[in-house]
CSV table of C-alpha atoms in Angstrom, one decimal:
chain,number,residue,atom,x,y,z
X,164,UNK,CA,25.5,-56.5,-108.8
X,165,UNK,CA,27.4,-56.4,-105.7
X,166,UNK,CA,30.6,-56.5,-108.0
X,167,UNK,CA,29.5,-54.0,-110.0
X,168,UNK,CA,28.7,-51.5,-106.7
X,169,UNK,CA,32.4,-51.9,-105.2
X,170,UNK,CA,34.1,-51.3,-108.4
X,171,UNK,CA,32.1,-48.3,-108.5
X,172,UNK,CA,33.0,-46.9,-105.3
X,173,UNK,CA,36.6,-48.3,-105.4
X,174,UNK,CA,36.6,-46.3,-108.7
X,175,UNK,CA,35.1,-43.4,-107.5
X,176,UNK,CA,37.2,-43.3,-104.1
X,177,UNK,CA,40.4,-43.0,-106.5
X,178,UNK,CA,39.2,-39.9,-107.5
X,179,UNK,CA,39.2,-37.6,-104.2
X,180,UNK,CA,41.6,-40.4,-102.1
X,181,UNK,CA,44.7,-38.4,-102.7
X,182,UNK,CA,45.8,-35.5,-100.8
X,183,UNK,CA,48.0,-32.8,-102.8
X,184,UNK,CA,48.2,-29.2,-102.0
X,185,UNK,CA,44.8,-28.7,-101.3
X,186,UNK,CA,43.6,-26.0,-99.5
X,187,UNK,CA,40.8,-26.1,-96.4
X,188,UNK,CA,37.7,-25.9,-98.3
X,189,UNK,CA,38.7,-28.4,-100.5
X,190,UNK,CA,39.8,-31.0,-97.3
X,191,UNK,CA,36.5,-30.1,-96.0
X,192,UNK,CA,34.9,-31.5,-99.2
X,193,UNK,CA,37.1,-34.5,-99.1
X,194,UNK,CA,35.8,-35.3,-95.7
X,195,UNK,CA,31.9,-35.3,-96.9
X,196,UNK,CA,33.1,-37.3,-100.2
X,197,UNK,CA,34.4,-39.9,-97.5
X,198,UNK,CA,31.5,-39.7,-95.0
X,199,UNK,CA,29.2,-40.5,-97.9
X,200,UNK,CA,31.8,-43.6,-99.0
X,201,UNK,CA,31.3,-45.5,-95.6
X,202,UNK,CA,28.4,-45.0,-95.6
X,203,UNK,CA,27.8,-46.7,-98.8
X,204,UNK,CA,30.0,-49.0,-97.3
X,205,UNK,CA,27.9,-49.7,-94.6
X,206,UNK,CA,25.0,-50.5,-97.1
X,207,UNK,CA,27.1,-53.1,-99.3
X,208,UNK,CA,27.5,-54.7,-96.2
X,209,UNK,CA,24.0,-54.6,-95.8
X,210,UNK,CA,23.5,-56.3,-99.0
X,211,UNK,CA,26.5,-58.9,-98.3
X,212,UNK,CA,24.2,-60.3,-94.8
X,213,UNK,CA,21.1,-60.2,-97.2
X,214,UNK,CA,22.5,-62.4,-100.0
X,215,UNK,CA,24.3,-64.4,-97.1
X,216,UNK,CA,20.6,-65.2,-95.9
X,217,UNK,CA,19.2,-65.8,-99.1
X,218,UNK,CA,22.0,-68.1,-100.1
X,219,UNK,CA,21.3,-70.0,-96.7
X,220,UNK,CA,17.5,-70.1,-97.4
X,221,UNK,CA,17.6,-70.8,-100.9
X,222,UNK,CA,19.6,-74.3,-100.0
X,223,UNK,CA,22.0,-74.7,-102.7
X,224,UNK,CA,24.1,-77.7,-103.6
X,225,UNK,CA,27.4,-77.7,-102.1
X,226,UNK,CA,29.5,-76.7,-105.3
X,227,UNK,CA,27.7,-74.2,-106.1
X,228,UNK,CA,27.1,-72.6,-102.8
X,229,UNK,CA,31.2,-72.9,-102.5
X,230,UNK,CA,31.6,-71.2,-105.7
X,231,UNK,CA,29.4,-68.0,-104.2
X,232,UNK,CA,31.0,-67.9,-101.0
X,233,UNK,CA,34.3,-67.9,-102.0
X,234,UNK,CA,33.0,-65.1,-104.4
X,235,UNK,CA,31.2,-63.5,-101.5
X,236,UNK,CA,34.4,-63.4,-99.7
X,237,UNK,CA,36.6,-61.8,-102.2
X,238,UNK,CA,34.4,-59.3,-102.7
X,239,UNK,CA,34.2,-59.0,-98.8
X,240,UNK,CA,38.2,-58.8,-98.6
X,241,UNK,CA,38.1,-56.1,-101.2
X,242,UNK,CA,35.5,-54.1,-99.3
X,243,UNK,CA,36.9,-54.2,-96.0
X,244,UNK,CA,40.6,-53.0,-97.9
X,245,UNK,CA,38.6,-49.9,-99.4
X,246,UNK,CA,36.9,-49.3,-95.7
X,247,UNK,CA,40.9,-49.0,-94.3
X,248,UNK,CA,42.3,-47.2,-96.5
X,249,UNK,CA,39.7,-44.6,-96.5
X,250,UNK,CA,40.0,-44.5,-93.1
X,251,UNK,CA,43.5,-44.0,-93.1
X,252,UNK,CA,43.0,-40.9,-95.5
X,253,UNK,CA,40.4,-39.9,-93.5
X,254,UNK,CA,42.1,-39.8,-90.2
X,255,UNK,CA,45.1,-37.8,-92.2
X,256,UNK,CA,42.8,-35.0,-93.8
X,257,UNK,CA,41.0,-34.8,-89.8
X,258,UNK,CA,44.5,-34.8,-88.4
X,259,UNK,CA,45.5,-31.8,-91.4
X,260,UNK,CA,42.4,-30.0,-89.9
X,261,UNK,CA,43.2,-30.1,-86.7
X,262,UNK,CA,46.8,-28.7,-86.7
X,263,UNK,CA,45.2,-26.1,-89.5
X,264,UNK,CA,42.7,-24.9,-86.8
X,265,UNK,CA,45.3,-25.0,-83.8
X,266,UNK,CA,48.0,-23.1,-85.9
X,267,UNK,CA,44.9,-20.4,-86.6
X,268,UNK,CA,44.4,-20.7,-83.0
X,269,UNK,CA,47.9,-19.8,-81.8
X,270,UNK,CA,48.9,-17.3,-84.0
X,271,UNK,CA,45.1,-15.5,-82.6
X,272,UNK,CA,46.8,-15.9,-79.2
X,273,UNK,CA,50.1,-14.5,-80.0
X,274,UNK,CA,48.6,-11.4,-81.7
X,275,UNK,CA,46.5,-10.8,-78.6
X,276,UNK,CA,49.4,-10.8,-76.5
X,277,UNK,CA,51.5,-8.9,-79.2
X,278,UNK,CA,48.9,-6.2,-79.1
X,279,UNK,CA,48.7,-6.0,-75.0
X,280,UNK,CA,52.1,-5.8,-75.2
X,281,UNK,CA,52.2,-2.5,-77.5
X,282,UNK,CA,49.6,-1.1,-75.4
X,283,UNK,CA,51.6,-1.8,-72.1
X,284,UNK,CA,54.5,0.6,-73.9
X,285,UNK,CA,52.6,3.7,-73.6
X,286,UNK,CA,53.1,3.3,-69.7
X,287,UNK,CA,56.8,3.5,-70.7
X,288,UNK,CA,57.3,6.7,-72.7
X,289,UNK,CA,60.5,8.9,-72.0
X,290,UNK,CA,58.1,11.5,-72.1
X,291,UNK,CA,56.2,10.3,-68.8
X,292,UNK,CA,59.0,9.3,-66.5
X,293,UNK,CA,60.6,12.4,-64.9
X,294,UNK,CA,62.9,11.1,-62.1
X,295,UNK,CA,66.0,8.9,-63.0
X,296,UNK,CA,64.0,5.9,-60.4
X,297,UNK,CA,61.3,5.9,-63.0
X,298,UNK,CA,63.8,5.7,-65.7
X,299,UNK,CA,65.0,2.7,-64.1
X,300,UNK,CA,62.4,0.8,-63.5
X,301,UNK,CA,60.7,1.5,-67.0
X,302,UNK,CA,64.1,-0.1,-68.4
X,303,UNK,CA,63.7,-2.9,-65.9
X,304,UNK,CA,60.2,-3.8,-67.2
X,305,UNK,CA,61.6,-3.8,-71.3
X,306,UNK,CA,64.1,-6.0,-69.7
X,307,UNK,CA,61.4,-8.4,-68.6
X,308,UNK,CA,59.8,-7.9,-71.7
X,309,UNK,CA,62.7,-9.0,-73.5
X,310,UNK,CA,62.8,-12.1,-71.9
X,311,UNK,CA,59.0,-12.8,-72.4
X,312,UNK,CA,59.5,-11.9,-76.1
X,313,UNK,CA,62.7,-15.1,-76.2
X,314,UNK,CA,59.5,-17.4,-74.4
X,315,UNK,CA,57.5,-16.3,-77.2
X,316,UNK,CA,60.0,-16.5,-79.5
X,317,UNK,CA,60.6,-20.4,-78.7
X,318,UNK,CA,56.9,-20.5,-79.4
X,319,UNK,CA,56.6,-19.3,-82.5
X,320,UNK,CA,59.7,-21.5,-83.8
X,321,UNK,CA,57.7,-24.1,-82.8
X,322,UNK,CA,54.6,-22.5,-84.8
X,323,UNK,CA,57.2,-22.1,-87.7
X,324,UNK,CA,58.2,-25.8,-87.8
X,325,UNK,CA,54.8,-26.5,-87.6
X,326,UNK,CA,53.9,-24.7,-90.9
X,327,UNK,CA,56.2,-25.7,-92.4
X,328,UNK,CA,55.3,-29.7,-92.1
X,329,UNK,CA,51.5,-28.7,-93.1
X,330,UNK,CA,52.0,-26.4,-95.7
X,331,UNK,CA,53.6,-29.5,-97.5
X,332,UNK,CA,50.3,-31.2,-97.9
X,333,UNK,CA,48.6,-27.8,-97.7
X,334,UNK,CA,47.6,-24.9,-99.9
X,335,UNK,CA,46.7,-22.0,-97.7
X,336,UNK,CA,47.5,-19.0,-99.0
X,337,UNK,CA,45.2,-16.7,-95.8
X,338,UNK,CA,47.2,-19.1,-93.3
X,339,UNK,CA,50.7,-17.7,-94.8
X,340,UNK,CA,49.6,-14.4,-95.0
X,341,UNK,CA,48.9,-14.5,-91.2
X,342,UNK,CA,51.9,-16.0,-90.4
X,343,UNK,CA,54.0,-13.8,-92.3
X,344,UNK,CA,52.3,-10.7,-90.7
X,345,UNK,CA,52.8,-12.3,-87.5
X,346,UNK,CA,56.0,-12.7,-88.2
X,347,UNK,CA,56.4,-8.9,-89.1
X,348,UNK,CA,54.7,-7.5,-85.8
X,349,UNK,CA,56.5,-9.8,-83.6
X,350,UNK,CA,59.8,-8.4,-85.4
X,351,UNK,CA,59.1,-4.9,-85.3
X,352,UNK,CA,57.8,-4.8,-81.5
X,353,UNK,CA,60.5,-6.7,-80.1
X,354,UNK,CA,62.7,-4.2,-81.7
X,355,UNK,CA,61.2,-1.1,-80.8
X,356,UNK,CA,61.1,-2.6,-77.1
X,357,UNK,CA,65.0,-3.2,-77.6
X,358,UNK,CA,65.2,0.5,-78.4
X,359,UNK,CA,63.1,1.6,-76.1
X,360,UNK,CA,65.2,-0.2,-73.4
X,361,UNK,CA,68.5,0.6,-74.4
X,362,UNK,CA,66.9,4.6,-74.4
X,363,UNK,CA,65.9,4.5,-70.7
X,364,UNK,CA,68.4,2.6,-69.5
X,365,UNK,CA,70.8,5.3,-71.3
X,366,UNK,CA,68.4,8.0,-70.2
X,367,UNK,CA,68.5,6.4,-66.1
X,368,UNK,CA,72.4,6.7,-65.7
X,369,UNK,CA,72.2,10.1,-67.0
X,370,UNK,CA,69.2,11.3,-65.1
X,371,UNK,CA,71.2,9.6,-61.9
X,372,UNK,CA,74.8,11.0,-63.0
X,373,UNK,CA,73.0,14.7,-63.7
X,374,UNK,CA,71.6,14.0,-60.0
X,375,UNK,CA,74.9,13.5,-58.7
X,376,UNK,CA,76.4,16.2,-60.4
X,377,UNK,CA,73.4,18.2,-59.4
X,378,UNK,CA,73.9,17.5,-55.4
X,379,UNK,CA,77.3,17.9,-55.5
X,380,UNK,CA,77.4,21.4,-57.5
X,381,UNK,CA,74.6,22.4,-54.1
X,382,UNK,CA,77.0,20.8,-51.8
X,383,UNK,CA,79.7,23.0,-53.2
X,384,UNK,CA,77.5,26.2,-53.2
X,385,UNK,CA,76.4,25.2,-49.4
X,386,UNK,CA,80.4,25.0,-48.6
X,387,UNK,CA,81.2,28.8,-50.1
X,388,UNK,CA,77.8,29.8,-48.7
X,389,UNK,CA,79.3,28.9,-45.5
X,390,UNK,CA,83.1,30.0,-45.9
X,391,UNK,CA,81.5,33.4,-47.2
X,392,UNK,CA,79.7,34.1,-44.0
X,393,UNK,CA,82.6,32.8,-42.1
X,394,UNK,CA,84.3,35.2,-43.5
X,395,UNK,CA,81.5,38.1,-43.4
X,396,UNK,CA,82.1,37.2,-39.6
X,397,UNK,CA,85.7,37.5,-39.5
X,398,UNK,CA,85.4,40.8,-41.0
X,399,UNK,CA,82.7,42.5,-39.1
X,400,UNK,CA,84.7,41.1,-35.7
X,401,UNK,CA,87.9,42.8,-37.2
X,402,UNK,CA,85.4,46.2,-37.4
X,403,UNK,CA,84.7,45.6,-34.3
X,404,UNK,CA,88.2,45.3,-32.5
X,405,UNK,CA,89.3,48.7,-34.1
């Protein structure tokens, strides 16, 4: 009987033990599959201390009670092999789940940043900034988001790499999709804010150089202002003297 029972759930275990391509829901299954199998484990060794205890009761003669031990034993060996290696699979398929859910976890965070970011553009707009200071120091602040953008950027290698590795074992076809769109977003913000800077900063010299040219054009009209009355001077005292 107790034979029979761990062939049936060695046998059964080879059906759901390997991991190939499959996608959460079916991982999730897999972990209930193996729940239930240590747990039936846990029962055959239930029935291994009860037989134990009857053999020990029952007083049998030496060969015989040999014979069943050393049968007892093998069977006991074989149980406790099945019991690892299910737990070995079963710590992969958590450890799967667990990157799974942290990846789904980090690209949430980077698209929540990604969108702050857009927003925080609007403050930015060419349209807004009047003064060739404000110009400036818009450009400053796409500078500095530039440099947040190569932090990011570091991160989401890392996210990459990460992928990468699980989708080997995995089949998540909503995971890539999210990734990829993340992919696309970050791409096309950090190249609008690249734009964006290179147009105020372009905008800033010019604002300041049209400034310059500006106060130096008044400066000239102040200089003829004042030779002209000079002059207006020189002539009415020339009236006067004749």
């Amino acid at each position: 009987e107790l034979d029979r029972n761990l062939k049936y759930l060695t046998t059964n275990y080879e059906t759901f033990e390997s991991i190939q391509k499959d996608n959460r829901r079916e991982l999730d299954i897999k972990l209930d599959k193996h729940q239930l199998l240590f747990q039936s484990i846990k029962e055959f060794d239930k029935q291994f201390a009860n037989i134990r205890s009857k053999i020990y009761e029952a007083g049998l003669k030496s060969s015989l009670e040999e014979s069943v031990q050393k049968r007892l034993k093998h069977l006991e060996q074989n149980s406790s092999l099945l019991q690892e290696k299910a737990m070995q699979t079963f710590t992969f398929i958590t450890t799967i789940k667990f990157e799974c859910e942290q990846l789904v976890t980090d690209i949430k965070q980077m698209n929540d940043w990604l969108k702050l970011t857009d927003q925080q553009l609007n403050k930015y707009l060419i349209i807004n900034l009047s003064t060739a200071e404000e110009k400036n120091d818009a450009a400053k602040r796409m500078l500095e988001k530039l440099d947040d953008f190569a932090i990011q950027e570091a991160h989401r290698e890392q996210m990459k790499q990460r992928s990468d590795s699980l989708f080997k074992t995995l089949d998540d076809a909503p995971l890539q999709a999210s990734l990829d769109d993340l992919d696309q977003t970050f791409s096309t913000l950090k190249q609008q804010i690249q734009h964006r800077y290179e147009t105020l900063n372009r905008a800033g010299h010019h604002h300041a150089d049209y400034d310059l040219r500006l106060h130096s054009l008044f400066e000239t009209l102040s200089t003829l202002q004042t030779t002209f009355h000079h002059i207006r001077q020189q002539e009415n005292h020339s009236d006067v003297l004749f």
